[in-house]
Coordinates of C-alpha atoms in Angstrom, one line a residue:
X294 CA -14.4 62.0 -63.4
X295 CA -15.9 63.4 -66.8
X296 CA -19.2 62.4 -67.8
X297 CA -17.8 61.1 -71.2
X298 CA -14.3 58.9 -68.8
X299 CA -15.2 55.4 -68.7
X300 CA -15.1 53.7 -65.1
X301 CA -12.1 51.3 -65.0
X302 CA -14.0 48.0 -63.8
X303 CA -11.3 44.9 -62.7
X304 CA -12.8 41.4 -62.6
X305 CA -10.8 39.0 -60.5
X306 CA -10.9 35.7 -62.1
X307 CA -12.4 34.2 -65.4
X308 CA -14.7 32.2 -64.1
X309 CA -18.5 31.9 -65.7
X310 CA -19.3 34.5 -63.1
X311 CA -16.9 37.0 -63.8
X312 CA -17.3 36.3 -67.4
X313 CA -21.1 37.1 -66.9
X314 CA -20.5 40.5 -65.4
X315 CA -18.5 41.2 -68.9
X316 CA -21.1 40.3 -70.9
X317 CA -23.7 41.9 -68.9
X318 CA -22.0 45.2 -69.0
X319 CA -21.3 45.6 -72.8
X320 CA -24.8 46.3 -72.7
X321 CA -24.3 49.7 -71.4
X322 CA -22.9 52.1 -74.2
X323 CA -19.1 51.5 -73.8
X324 CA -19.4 53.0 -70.2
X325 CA -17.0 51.0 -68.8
X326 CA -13.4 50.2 -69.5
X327 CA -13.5 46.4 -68.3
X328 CA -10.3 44.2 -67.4
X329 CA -10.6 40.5 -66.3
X330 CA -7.7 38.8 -64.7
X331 CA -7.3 35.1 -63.9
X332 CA -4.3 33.1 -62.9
X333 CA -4.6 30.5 -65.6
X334 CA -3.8 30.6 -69.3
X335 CA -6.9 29.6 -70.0
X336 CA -10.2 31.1 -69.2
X337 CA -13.4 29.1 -67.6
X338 CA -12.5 28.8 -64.1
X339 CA -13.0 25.3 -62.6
X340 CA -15.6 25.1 -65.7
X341 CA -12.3 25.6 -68.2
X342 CA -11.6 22.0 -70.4
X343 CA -7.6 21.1 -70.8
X344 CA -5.8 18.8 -72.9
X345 CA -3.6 15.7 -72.6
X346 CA -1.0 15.0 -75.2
X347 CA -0.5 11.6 -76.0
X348 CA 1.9 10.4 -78.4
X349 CA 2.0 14.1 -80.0
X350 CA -1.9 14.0 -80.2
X351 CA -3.9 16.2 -77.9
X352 CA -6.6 14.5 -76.1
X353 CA -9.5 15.9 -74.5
X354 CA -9.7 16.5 -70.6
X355 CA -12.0 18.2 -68.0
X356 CA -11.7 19.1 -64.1
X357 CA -15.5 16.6 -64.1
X358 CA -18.0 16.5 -66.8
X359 CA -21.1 19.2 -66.7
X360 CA -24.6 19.1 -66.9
X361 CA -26.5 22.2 -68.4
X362 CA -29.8 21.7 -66.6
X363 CA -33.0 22.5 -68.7
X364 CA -33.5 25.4 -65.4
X365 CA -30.7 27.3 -66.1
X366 CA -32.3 30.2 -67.1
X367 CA -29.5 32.7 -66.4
X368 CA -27.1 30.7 -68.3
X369 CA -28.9 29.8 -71.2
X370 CA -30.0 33.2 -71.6
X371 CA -26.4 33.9 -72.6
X372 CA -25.3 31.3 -74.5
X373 CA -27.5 32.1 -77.2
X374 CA -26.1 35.7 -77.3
X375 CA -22.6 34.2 -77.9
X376 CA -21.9 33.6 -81.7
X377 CA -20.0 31.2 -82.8
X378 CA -16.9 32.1 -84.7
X379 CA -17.0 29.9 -87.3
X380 CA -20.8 30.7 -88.0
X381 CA -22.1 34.3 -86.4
X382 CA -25.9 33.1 -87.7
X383 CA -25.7 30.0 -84.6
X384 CA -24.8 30.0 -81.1
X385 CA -23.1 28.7 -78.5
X386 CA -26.4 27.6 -77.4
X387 CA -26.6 26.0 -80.5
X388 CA -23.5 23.3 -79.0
X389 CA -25.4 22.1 -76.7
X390 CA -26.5 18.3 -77.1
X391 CA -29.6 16.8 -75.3
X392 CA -29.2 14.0 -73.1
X393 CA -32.6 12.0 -73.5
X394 CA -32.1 8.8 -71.1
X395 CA -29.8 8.0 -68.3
X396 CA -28.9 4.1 -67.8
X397 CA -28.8 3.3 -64.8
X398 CA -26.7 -0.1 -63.7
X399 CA -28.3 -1.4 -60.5
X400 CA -29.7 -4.5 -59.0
X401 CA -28.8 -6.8 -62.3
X402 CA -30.1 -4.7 -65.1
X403 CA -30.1 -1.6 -66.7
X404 CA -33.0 0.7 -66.3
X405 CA -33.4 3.7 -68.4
X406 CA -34.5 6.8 -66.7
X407 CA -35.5 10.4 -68.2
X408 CA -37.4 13.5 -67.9
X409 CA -41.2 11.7 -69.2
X410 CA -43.8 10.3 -67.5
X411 CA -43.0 6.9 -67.7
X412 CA -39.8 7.3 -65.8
X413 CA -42.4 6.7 -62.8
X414 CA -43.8 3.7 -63.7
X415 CA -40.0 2.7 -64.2
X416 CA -38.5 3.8 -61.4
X417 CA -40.5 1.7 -59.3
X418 CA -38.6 -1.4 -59.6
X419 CA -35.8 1.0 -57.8
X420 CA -37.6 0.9 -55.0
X421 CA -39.5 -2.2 -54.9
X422 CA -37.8 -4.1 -52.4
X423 CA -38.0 -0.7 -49.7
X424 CA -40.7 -1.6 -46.6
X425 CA -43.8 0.5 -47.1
X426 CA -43.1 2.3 -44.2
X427 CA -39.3 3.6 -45.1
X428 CA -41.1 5.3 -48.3
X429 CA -43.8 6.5 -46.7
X430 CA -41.2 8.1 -43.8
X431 CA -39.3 9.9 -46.5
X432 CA -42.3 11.4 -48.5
X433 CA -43.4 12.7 -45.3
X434 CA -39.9 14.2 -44.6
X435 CA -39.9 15.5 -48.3
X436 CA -43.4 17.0 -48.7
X437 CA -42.9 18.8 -45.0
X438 CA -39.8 20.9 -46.6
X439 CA -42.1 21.5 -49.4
X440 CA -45.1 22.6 -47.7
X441 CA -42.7 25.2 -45.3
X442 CA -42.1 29.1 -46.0
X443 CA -38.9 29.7 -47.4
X444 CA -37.2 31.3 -43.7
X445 CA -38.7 27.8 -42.0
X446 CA -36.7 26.0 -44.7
X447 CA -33.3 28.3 -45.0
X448 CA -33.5 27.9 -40.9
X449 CA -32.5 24.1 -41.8
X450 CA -28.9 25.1 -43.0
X451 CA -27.3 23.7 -40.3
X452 CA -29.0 20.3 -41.1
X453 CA -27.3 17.8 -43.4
X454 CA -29.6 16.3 -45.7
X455 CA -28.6 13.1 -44.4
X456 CA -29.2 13.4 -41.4
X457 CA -32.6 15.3 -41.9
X458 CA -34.1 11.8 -44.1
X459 CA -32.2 9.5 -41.7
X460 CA -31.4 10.5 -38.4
X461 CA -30.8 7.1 -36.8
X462 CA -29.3 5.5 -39.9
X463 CA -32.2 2.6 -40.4
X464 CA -32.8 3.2 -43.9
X465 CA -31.9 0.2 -46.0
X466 CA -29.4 -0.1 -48.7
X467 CA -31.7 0.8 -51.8
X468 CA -33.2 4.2 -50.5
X469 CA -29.7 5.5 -49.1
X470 CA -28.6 4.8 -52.6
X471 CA -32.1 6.7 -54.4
X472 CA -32.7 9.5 -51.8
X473 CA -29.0 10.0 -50.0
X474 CA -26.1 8.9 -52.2
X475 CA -27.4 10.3 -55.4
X476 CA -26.9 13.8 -54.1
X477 CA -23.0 13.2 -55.0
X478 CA -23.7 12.8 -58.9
X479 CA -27.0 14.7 -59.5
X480 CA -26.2 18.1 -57.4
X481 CA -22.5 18.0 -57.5
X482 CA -22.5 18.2 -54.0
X483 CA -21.1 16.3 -50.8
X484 CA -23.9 13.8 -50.6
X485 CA -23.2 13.4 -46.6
X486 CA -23.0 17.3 -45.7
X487 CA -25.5 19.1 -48.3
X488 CA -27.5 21.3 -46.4
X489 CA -31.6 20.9 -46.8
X490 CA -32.4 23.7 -48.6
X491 CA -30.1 23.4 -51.2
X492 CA -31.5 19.7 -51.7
X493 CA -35.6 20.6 -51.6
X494 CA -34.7 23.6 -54.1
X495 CA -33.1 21.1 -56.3
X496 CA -36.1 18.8 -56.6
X497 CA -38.5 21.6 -57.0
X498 CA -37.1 22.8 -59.9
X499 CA -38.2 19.4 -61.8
X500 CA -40.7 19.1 -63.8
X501 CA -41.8 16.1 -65.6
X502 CA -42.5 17.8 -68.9
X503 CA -39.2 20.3 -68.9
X504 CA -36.8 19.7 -71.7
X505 CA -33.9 17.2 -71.0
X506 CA -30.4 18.5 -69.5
X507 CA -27.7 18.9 -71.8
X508 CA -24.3 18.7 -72.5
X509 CA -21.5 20.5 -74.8
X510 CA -21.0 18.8 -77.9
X511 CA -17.2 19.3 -77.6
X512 CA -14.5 20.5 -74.7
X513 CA -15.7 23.7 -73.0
X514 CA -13.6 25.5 -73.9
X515 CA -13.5 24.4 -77.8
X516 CA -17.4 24.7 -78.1
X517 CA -18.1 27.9 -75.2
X518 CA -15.4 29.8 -73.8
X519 CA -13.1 30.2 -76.7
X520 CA -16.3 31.8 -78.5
X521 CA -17.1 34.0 -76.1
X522 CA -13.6 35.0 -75.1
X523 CA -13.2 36.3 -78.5
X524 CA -16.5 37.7 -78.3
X525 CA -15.8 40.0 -75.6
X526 CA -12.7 41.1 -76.8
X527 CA -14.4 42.5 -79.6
X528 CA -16.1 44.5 -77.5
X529 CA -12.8 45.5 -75.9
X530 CA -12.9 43.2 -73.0
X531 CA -9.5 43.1 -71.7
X532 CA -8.4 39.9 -70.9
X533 CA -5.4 39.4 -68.5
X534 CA -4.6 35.7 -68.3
X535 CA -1.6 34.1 -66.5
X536 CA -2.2 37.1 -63.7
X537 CA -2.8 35.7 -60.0
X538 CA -4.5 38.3 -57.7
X539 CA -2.6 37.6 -54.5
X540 CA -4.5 40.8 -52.5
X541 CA -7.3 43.2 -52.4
X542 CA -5.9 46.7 -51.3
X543 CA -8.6 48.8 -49.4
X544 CA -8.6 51.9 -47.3
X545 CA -11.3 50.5 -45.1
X546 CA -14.3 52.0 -47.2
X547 CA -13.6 51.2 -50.9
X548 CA -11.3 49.0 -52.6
X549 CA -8.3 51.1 -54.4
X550 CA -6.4 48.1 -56.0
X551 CA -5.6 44.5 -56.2
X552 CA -1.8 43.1 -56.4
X553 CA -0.7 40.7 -58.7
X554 CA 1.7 37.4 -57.7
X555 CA 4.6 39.5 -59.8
X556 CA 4.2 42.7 -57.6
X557 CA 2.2 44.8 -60.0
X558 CA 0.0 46.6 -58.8
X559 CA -3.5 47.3 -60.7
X560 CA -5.9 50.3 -59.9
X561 CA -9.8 50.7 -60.8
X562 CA -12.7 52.3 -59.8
X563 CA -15.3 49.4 -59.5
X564 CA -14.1 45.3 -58.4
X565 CA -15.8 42.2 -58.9
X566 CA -14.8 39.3 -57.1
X567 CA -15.3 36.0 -59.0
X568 CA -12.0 34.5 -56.8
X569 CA -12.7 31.0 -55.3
X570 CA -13.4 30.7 -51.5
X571 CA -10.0 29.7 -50.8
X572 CA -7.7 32.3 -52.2
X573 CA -10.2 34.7 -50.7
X574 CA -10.3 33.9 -47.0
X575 CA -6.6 34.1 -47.3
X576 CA -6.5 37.7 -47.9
X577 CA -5.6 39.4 -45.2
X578 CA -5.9 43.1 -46.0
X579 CA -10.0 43.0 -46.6
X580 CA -12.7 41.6 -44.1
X581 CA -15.1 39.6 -45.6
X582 CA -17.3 38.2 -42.9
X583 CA -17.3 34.3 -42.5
X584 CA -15.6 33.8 -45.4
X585 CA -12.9 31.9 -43.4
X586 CA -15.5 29.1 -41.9
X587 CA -17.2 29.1 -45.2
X588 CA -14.0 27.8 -47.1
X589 CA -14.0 25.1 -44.3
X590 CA -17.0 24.0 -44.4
X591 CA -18.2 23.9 -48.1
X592 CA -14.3 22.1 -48.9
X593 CA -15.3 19.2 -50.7
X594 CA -13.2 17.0 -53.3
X595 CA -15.2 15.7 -56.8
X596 CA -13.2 15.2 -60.1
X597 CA -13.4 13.1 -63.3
X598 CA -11.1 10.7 -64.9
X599 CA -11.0 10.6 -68.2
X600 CA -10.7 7.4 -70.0
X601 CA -9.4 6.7 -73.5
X602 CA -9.8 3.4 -75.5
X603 CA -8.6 1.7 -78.3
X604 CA -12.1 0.5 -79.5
X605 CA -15.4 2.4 -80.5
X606 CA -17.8 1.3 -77.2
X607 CA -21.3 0.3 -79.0
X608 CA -24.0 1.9 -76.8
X609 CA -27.4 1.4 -78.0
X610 CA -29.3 4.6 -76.8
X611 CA -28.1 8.0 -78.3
X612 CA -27.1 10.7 -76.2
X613 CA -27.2 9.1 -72.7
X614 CA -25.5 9.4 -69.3
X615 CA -24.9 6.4 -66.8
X616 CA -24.8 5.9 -63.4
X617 CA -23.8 3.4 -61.2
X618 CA -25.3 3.7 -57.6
X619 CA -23.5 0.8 -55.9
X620 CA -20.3 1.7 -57.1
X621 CA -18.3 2.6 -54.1
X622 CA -16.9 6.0 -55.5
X623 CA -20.6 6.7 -57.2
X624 CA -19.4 6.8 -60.3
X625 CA -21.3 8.6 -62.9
X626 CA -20.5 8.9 -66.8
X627 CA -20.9 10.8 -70.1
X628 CA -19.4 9.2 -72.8
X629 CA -18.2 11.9 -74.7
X630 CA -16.2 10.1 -77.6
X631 CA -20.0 8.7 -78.4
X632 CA -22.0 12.1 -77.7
X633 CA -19.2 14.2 -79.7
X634 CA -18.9 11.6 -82.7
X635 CA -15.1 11.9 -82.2
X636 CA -11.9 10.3 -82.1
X637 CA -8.7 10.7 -81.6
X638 CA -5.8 8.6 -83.8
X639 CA -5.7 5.7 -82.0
X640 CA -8.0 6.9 -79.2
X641 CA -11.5 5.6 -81.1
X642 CA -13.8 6.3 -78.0
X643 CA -13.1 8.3 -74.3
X644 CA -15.1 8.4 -71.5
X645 CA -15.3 11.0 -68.5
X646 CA -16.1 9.9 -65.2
X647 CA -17.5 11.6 -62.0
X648 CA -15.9 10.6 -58.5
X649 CA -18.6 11.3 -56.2
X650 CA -17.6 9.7 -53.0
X651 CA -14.4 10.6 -51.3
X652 CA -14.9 8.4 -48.1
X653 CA -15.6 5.0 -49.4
X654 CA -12.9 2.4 -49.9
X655 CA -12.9 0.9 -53.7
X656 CA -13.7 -2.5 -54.0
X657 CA -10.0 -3.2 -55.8
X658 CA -7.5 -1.1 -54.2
X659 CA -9.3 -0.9 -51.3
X660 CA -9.1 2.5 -50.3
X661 CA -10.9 5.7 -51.2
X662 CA -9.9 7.8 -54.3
X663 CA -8.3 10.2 -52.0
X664 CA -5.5 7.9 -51.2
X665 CA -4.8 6.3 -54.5
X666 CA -2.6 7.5 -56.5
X667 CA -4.2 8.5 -61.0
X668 CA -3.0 4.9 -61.5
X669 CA -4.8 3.2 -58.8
X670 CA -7.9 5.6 -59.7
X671 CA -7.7 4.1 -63.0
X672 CA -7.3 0.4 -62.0
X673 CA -9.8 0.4 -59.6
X674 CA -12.4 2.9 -61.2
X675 CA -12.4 0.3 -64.9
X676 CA -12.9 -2.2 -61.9
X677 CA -16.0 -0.6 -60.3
X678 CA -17.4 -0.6 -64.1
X679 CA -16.5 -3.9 -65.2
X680 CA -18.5 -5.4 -61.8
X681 CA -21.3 -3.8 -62.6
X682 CA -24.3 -4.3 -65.0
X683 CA -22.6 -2.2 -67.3
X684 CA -19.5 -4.1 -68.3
X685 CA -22.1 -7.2 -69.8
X686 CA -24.5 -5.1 -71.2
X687 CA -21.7 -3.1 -73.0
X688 CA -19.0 -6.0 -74.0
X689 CA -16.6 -3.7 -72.0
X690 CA -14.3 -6.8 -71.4
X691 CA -13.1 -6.6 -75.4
X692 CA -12.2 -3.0 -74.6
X693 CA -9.0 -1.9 -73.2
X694 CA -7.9 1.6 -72.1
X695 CA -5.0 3.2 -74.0
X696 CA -4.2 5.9 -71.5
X697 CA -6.3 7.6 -68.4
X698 CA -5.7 11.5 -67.2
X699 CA -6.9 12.8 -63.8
X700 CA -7.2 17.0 -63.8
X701 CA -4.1 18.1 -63.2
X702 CA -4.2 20.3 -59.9
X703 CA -5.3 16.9 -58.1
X704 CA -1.7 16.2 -57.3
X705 CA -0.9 12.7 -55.7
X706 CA 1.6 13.3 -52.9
X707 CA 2.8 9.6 -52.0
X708 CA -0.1 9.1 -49.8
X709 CA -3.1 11.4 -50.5
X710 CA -4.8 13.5 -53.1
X711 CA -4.1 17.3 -52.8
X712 CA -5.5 20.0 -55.0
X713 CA -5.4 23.7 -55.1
X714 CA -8.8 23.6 -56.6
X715 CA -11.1 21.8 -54.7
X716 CA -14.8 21.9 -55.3
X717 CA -17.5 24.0 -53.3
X718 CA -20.3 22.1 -51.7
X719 CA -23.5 24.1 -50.5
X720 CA -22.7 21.5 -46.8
X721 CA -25.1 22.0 -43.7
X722 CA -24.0 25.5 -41.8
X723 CA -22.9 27.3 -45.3
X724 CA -26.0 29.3 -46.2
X725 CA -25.9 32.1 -43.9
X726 CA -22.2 32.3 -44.3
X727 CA -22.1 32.8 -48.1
X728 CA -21.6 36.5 -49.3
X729 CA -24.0 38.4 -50.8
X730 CA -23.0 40.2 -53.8
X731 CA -22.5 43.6 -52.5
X732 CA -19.9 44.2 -49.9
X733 CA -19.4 45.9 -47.0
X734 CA -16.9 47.9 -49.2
X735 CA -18.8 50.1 -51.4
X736 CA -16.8 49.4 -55.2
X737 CA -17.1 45.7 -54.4
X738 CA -19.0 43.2 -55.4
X739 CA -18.8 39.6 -55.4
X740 CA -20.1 37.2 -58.7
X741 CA -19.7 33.6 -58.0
X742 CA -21.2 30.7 -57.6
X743 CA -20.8 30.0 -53.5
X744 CA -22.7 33.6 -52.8
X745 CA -26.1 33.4 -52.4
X746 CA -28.7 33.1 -54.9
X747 CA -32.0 31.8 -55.7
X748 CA -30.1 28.5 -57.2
X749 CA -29.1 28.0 -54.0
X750 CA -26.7 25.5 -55.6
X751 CA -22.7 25.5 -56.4
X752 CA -23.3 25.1 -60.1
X753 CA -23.0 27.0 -63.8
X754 CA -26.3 28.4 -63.1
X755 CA -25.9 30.0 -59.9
X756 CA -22.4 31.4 -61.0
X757 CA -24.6 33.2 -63.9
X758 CA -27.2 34.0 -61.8
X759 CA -24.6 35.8 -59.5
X760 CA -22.8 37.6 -62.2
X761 CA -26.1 39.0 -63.8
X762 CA -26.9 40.2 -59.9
X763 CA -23.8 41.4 -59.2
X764 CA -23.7 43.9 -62.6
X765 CA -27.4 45.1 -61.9
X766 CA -25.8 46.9 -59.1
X767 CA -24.1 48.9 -62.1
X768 CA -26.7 48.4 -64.3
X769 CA -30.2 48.2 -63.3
X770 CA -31.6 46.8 -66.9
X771 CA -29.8 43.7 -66.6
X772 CA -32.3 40.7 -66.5
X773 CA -31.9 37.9 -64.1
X774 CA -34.2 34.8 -64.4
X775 CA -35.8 33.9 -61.1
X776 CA -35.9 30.4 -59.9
X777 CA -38.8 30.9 -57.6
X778 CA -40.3 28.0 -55.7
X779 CA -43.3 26.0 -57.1
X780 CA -46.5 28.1 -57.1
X781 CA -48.8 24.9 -56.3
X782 CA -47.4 25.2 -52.6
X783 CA -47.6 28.8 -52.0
X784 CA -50.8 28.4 -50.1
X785 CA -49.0 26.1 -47.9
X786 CA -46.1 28.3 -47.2
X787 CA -48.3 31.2 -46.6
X788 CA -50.2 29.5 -44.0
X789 CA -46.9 28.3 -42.6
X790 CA -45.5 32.0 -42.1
X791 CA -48.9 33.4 -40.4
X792 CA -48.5 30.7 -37.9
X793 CA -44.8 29.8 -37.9
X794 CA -44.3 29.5 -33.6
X795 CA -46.9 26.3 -34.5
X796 CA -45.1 24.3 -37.5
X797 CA -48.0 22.7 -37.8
X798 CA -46.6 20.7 -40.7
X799 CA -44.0 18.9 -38.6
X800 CA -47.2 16.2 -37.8
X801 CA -48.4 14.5 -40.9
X802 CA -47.1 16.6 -43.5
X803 CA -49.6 13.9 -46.0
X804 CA -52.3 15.0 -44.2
X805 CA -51.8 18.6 -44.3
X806 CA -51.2 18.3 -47.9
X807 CA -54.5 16.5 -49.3
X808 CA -56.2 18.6 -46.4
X809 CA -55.4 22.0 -48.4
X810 CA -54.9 20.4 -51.9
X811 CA -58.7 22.1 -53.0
X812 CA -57.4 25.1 -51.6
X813 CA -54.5 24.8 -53.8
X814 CA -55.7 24.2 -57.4
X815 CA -58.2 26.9 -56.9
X816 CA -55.3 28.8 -56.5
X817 CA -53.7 27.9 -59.4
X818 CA -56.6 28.3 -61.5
X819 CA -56.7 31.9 -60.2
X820 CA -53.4 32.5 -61.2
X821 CA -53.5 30.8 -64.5
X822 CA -57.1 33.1 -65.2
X823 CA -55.2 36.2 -63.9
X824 CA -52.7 35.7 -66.7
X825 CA -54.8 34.8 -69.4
X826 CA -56.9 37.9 -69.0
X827 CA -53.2 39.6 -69.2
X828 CA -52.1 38.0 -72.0
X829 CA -55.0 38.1 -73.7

């Protein structure tokens, strides 16, 4: 190859991460000639936004509503590099919309949660019928994983965070819902397999004073991937779309080509891997360690129903989220016809709803949204809303729905829910198992969300985070944002790796903590001087 003959790089899939990778390479002087191919007509991946047309009018849908979390870093970095096509001087960072309270419909009223202070104060009345003693248990569990070095806490992979916070299942009904079953709607995980780490990394990343998450102010695809589809085209991004990548051809040592589901047959010099777990471990012709068992084991099934009414729904707080923790499929909402300030004809407001527990039976139907078929999901999911505090506070009973749409790769067979698409879950014995970007092979790389990163979360961010790592291997300008753990307990976890045959945090982890907590400010104060004096 000639100095001046651009590399032929194939992305497999459209996803954020493989999208990422794109980006990240136009940076590099038209060095590369880049190809993405994905199996749907669409790009976004299991991030992409659909439509539903009802009585010639095309409504919006989504595989579940997402949250763009005031941490994401990565992400962020590039949606403000992605201008928006009907105004170059915004954006699409400029789409997003704050969410600045959550309701919150439990235990006969409606409490309003957010990112301030005084969501402390408030939250209290959450937990004010838990015994002393069930709180006190949990902090302990909590601030041990915070106090541990980072190999202590990865080593706890193969523990669910279930049964790490309640082992013999005596926690009452108000902390399983506050500490167990909210894992479901606030990581987008399996609330009754996430693994540890994945969970304490979470809840480090919050900070009290952070800005609030946000949310697009339209369909994905309509206010972010349409934008930056046409964005990387114009940097000659080819796009390949309605191409599924049945195999991965190798010699052993490098990857030569990838076949396509109509036989073709598609040569490059450098591969990116942005496939999801599934279609992967089903290739036979490479050898991707674990990737078999790690398909297994992080399978989980979360989706949205959307929900379309004939009525505007008056709800009093701007730009808010609900949640209802004793419905039994853990329902959690956006309503999107209020945040967007649209309608739709006869559609004047539309909700999207999360389905975060597959297990429990409904409280209508009687079974778990895995057995129902979209018309029993809608029944008994307007149900769950009606019983709860929500459907007073919000007159819901004057509303009725119009139509409902389930995304449509969650097929209903006659008895069960089946999708080609399911959702990755970071479950207990996953960590290890997840790829890392570079490959045994030595022209591939994976950029997803399921390898491992310093999210150490299936989410947006870690699928940027993974693209931005996986095109450094090309690149080594690229920036990626780290998500390092909180500096007020790195005095802890230092101590913990000099002397890690002790764990000495295991016994009264309280203790421990107000025990080294001079220790740790003076630390901090260091730090903070230290970069002062550097700024300065």
């Amino acid at each position: 190859m000639s100095k001046h003959q651009r590399q032929k790089v194939i992305i497999m899939g459209a996803g954020i991460g493989g999208l990422t990778v794109a980006h990240e390479l136009l940076e590099s002087r038209n060095k590369y000639d880049i190809h993405i191919y994905d199996k749907n007509i669409i790009i976004g991946g299991m991030a992409r936004s659909g439509v539903k047309i009802r009585n010639g009018i095309k409504l919006p849908t989504e595989y579940c509503w997402r949250i763009y979390g005031p941490n994401y870093d990565n992400l962020r970095s590039i949606l403000k590099k992605i201008p928006l096509t009907n105004d170059p001087e915004k954006t699409v960072h400029d789409n997003l919309v704050d969410i600045t309270d959550y309701l919150i419909a439990d235990q006969g009223t409606i409490m309003h949660m957010n990112n301030r202070p005084k969501t402390l104060i408030d939250i209290r009345y959450a937990f004010r019928n838990i015994p002393f003693k069930q709180k006190y248990n949990v902090l302990n569990k909590i601030l041990y994983c915070f106090l541990i070095s980072t190999e202590r806490l990865n080593k706890l992979d193969n523990t669910s965070w279930n049964e790490f916070i309640d082992p013999n299942h005596k926690l009452c009904n108000d902390m399983k819902k506050y500490i167990i079953d909210i894992m479901g709607p606030y990581l987008g995980a399996d609330a009754r397999q996430v693994n540890v780490p994945s969970v304490i990394k979470t809840l480090e990343s919050f900070k009290l004073f952070n800005r609030p998450i946000s949310v697009m102010n339209g369909p994905t695809n309509d206010a972010w991937f349409n934008h930056w589809k046409i964005y990387l085209e114009s940097k000659n991004v080819s796009f390949h779309l309605n191409s599924e990548i049945l195999e991965i051809q190798s010699d052993g040592n490098e990857v030569k080509s990838v076949i396509l589901e109509n036989g073709e047959t598609i040569v490059g010099d450098i591969f990116f891997c942005s496939l999801p777990v599934e279609q992967v471990a089903k290739m036979s012709s490479i050898k991707i360690p674990g990737i078999s068992e790690l398909a297994k084991r992080g399978h989980q099934l979360m989706v949205a129903i959307q929900l379309y009414f004939d009525k505007k729904i008056n709800i009093p707080i701007k730009n808010t989220a609900m949640y209802i923790p004793d419905s039994p499929w853990q329902l959690v909402i956006e309503p999107q016809g209020s945040i967007w300030n649209k309608s739709y004809s006869d559609t004047a407001d539309f909700w999207s709803v999360g389905l975060c527990d597959h297990i429990r039976p409904g409280n209508l139907i009687k079974k778990p949204f895995i057995r129902c078929s979209h018309k029993e999901i809608q029944k008994e999911v307007w149900h769950q809303i009606l019983e709860s505090e929500l459907g007073k506070y919000l007159d819901l009973d004057k509303i009725s729905i119009l139509d409902s749409n389930v995304w449509d790769t969650y097929k209903y067979n006659g008895n069960s829910i089946e999708t080609n698409e399911p959702k990755f879950s970071t479950n207990k014995g996953t960590y290890f198992l997840r790829p890392t970007n570079k490959t045994e092979y030595k022209n591939l790389y994976f950029a997803t969300g399921y390898t491992q990163t310093q999210t150490d979360m299936f989410e947006m961010e870690s699928a940027a985070e993974s693209g931005k790592r996986a095109a450094r291997y090309l690149e080594k300008t690229v920036k990626v944002y780290s998500s390092d753990r909180p500096l007020s307990f790195t005095p802890y976890r230092y101590f913990d790796s000099l002397f890690s045959k002790l764990n000495i945090y295991k016994i009264f982890p309280v203790g421990w903590y107000c025990l080294g907590f001079p220790i740790s400010m003076l630390f901090l104060l260091f730090i903070k001087m230290k970069r002062w004096k550097k700024n300065s």
